[in-house]
PDB file of C-alpha atoms and ligand atoms in Angstrom:
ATOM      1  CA  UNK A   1     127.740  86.384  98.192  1.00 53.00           C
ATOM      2  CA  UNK A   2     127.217  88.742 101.217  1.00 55.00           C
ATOM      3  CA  UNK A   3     127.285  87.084 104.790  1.00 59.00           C
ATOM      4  CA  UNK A   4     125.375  89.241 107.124  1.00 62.00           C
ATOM      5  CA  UNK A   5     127.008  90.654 110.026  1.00 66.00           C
ATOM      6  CA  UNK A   6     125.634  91.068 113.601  1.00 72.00           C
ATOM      7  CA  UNK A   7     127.541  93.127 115.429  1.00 89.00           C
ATOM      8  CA  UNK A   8     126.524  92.821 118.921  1.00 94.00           C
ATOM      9  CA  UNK A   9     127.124  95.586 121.715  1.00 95.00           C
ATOM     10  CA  UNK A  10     127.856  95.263 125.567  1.00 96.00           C
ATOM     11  CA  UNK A  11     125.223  97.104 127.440  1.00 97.00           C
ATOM     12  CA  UNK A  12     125.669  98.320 131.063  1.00 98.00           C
ATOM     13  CA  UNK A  13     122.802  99.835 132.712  1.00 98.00           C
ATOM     14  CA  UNK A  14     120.914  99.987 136.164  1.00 98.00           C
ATOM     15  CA  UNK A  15     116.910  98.491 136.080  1.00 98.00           C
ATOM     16  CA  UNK A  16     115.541  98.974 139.351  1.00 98.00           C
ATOM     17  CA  UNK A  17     118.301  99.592 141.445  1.00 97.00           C
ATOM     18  CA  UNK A  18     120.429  96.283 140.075  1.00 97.00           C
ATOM     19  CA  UNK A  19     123.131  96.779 137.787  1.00 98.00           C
ATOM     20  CA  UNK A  20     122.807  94.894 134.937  1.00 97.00           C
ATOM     21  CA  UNK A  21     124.833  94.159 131.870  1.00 97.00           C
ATOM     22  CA  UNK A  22     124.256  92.397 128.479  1.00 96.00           C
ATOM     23  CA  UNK A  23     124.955  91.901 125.152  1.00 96.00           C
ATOM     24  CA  UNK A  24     122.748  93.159 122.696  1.00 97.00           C
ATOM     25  CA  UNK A  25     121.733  93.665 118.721  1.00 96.00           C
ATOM     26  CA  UNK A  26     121.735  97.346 117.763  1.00 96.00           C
ATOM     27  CA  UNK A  27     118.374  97.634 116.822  1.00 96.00           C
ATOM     28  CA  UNK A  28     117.199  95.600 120.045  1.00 97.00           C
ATOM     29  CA  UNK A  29     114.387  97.876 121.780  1.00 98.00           C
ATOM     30  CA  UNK A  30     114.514  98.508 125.481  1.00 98.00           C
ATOM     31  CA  UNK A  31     111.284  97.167 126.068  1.00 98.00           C
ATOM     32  CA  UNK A  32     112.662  93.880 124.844  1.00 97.00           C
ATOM     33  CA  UNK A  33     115.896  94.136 126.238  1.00 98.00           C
ATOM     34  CA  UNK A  34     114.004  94.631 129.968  1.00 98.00           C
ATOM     35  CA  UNK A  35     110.971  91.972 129.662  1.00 97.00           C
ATOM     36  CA  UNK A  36     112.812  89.509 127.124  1.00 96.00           C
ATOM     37  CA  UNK A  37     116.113  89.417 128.347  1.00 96.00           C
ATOM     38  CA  UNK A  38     116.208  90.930 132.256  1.00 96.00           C
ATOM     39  CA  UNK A  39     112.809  89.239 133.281  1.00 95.00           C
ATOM     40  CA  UNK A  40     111.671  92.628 133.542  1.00 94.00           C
ATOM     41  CA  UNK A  41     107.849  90.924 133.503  1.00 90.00           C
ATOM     42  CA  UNK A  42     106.324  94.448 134.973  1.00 93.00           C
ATOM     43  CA  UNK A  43     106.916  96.568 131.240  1.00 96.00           C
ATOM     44  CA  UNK A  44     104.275  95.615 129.514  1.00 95.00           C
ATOM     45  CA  UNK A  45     103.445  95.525 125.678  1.00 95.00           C
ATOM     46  CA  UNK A  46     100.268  96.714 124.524  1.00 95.00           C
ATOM     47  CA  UNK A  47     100.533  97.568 120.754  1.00 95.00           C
ATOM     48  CA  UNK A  48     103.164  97.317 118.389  1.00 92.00           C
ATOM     49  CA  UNK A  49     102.807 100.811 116.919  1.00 94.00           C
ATOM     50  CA  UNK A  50     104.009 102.897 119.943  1.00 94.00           C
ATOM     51  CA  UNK A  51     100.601 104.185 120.512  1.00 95.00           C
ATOM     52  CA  UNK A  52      99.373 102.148 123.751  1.00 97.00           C
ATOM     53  CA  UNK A  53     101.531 103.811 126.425  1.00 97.00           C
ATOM     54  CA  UNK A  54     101.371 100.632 128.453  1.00 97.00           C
ATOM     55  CA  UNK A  55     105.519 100.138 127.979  1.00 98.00           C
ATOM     56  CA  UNK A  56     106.630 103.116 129.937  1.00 98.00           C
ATOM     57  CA  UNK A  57     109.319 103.238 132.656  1.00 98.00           C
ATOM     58  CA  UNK A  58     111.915 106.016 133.775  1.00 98.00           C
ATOM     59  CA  UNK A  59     114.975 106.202 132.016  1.00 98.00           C
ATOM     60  CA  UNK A  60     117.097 109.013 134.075  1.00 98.00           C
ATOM     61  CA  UNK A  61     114.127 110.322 135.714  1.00 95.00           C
ATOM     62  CA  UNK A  62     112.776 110.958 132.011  1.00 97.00           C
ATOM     63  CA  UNK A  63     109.637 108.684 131.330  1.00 98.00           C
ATOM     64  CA  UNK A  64     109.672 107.469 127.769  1.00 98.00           C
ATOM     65  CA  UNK A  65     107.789 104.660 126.158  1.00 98.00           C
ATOM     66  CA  UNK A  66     110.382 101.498 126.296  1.00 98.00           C
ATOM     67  CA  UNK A  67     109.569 100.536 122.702  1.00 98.00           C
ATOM     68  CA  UNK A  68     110.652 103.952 121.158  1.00 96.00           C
ATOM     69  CA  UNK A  69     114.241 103.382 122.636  1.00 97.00           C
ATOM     70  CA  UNK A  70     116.745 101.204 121.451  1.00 98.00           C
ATOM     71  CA  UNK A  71     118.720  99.353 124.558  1.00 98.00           C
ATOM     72  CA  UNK A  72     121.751 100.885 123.750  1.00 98.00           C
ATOM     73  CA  UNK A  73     120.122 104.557 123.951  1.00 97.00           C
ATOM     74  CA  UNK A  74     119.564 103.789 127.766  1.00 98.00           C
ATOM     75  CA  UNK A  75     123.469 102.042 128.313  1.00 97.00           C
ATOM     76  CA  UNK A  76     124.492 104.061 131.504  1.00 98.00           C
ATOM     77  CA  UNK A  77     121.541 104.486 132.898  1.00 98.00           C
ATOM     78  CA  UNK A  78     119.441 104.221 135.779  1.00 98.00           C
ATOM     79  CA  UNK A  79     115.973 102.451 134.347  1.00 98.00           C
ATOM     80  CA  UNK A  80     112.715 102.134 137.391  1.00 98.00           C
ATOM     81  CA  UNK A  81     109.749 100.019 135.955  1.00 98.00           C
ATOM     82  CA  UNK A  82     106.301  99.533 137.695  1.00 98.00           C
ATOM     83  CA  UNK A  83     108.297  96.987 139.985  1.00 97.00           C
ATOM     84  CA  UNK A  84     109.966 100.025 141.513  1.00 98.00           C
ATOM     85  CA  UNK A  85     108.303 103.441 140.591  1.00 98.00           C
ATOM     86  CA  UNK A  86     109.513 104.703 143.526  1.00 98.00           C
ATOM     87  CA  UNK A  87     113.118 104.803 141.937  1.00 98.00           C
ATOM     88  CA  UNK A  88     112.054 107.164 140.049  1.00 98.00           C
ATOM     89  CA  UNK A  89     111.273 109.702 142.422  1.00 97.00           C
ATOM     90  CA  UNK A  90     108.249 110.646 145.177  1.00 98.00           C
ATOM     91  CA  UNK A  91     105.905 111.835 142.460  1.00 98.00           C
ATOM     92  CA  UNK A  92     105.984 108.238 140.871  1.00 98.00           C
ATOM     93  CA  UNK A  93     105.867 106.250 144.648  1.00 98.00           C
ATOM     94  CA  UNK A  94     102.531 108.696 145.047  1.00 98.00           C
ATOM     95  CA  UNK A  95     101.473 107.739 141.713  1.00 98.00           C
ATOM     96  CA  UNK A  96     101.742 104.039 142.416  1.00 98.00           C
ATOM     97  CA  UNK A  97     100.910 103.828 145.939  1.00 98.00           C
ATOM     98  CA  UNK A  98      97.234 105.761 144.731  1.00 98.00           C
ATOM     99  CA  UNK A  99      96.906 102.934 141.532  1.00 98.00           C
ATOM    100  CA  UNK A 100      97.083  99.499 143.355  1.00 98.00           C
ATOM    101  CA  UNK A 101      96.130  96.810 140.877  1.00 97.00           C
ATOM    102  CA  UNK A 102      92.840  96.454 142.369  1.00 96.00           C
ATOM    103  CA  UNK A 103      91.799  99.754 141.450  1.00 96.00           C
ATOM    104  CA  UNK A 104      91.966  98.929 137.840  1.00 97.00           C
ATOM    105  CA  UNK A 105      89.742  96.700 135.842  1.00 97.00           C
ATOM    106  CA  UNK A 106      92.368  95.017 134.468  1.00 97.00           C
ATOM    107  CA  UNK A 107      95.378  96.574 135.017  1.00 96.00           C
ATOM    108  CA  UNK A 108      97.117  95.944 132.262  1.00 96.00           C
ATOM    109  CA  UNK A 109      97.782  99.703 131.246  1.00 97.00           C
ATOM    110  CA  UNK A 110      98.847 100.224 135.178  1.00 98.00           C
ATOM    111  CA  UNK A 111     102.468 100.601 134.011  1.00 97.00           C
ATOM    112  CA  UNK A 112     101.272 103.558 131.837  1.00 98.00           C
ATOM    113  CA  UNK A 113      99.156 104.589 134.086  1.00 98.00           C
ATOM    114  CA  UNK A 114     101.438 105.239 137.298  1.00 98.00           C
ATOM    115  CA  UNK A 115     104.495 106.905 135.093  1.00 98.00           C
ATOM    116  CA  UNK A 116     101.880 108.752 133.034  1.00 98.00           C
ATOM    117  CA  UNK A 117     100.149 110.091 136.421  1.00 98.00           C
ATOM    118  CA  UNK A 118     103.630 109.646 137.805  1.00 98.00           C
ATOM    119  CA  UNK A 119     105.239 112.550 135.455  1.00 98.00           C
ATOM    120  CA  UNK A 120     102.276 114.574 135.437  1.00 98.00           C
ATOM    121  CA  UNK A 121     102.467 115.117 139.233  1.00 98.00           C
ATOM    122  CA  UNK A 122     106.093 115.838 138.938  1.00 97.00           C
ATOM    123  CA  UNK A 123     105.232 118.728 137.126  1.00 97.00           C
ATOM    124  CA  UNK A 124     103.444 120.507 139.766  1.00 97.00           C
ATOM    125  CA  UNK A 125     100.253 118.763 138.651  1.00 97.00           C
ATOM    126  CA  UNK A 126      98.754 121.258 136.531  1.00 97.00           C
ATOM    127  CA  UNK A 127      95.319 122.099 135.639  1.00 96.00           C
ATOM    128  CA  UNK A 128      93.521 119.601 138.073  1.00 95.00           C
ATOM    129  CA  UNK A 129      91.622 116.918 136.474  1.00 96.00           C
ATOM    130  CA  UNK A 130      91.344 118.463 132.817  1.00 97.00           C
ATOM    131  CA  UNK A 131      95.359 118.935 133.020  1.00 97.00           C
ATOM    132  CA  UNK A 132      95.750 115.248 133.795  1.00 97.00           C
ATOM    133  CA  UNK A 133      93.330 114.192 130.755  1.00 97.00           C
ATOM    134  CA  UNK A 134      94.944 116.164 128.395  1.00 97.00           C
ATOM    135  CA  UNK A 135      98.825 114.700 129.946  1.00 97.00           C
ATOM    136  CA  UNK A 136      97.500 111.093 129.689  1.00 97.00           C
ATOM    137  CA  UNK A 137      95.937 111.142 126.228  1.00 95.00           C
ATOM    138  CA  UNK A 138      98.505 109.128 124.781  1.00 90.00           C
ATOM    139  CA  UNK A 139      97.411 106.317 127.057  1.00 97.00           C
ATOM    140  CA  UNK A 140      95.357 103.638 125.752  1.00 97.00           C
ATOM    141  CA  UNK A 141      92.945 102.086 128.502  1.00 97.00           C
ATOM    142  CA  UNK A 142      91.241  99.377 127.063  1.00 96.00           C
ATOM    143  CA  UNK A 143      88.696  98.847 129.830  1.00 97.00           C
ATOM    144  CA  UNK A 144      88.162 102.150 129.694  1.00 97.00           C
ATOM    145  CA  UNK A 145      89.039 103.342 133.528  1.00 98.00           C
ATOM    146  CA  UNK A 146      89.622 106.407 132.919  1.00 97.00           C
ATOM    147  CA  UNK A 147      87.905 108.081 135.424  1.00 96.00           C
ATOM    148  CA  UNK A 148      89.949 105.676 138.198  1.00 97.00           C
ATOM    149  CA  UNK A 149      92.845 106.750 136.576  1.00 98.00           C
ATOM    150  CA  UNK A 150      91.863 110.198 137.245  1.00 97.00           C
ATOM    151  CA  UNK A 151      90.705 110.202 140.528  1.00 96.00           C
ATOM    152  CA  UNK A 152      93.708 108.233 141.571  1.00 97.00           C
ATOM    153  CA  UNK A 153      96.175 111.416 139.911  1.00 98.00           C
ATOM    154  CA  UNK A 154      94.498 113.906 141.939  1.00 97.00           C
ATOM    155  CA  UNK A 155      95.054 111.833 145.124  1.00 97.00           C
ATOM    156  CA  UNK A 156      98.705 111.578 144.144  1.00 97.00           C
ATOM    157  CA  UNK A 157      98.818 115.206 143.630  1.00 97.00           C
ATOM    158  CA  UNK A 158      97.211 115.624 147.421  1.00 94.00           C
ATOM    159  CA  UNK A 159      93.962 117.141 145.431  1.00 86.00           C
ATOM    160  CA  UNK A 160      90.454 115.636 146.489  1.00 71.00           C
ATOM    161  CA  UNK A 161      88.859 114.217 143.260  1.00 67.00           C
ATOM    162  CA  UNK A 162      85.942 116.051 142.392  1.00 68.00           C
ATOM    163  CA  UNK A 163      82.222 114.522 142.658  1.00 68.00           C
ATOM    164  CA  UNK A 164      81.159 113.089 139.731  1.00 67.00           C
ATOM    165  CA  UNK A 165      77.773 111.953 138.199  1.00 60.00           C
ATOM    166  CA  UNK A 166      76.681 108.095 137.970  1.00 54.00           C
ATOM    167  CA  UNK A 167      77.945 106.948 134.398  1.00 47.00           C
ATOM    168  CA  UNK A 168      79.936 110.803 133.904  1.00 43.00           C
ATOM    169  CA  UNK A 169      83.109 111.551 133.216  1.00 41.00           C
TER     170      UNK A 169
HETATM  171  S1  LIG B 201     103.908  98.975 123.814  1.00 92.31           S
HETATM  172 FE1  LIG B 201     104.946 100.851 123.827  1.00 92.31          FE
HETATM  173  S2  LIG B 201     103.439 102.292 123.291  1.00 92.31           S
HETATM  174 FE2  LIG B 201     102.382 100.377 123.161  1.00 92.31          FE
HETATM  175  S1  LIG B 202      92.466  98.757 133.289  1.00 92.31           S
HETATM  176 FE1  LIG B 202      92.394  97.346 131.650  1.00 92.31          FE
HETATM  177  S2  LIG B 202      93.515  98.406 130.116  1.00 92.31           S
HETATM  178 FE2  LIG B 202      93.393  99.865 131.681  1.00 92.31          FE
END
């Protein structure tokens, strides 16, 4: 008879701007590592398929979705999460600072929201609204804001968001 074996790995890593370290199960996911283990409360879940967007933070400056890494993918790193986007660089404290809470219906996707907008502003903001759209298409809204969302990019890229009809998009 087999006996399974856990080996277990020390993890040393940076979440907004605190060094951490911890001992985690190879297959642990970062997401879980930050909101199950660290307290990290700001990452949210949204799906369990990796389709939501609502998990993302910055992992080096690179925004990925924090259930699509394992923990020990991001050991020696610097990790911000929507409690400090603004460790991730200006484009994200823009981002932020133009999607309070109360802007959103729900806010639940926020965390998506300001690294999606976040990123997309990073990169010089390109194509206006339509370029934004197409950027944040892998994030699920559930209330359906996306219009806020939107508007609130082009303010973070320093663009005026465009007039738009009652009920349009
Ligand atoms: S929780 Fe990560 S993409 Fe949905
Ligand atoms: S504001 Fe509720 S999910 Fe986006």
């Amino acid at each position: 008879m087999s006996e399974e074996v856990t080996t277990r790995v020390q993890v040393r890593l940076t979440v907004d701007g605190t060094p951490v370290e911890q001992e985690v199960e190879p297959r642990l996911l970062l997401v879980h590592l930050l909101r199950d283990l660290l307290g990290s409360t700001e990452v949210a879940v949204g799906c369990d398929t990796s389709n939501c967007g609502a998990c993302l933070v910055a992992v080096d400056g690179e925004v990925v979705k924090a259930c699509n890494v394992l923990a020990v993918q991001a050991r020696d790193s610097d990790v911000a999460t929507l409690a400090h986007p603004e460790l991730a660089g200006p484009a994200y404290e823009a981002a932020a600072a133009a999607l309070p809470v109360d802007r959103l219906p729900c806010a639940s996707c926020r965390g998506g929201a300001v690294f999606g907008v976040g990123e997309w502003v990073e990169r010089g903001a390109p194509d206006g609204a339509a370029g934004v759209r197409r950027h944040l298409e892998g994030l699920l809204c559930r209330c359906g804001a996306y219009d806020a969302i939107v508007d609130a990019a082009l303010e973070a890229a320093g663009t005026p968001a465009p007039a738009r009809k009652e009920g349009g998009a």
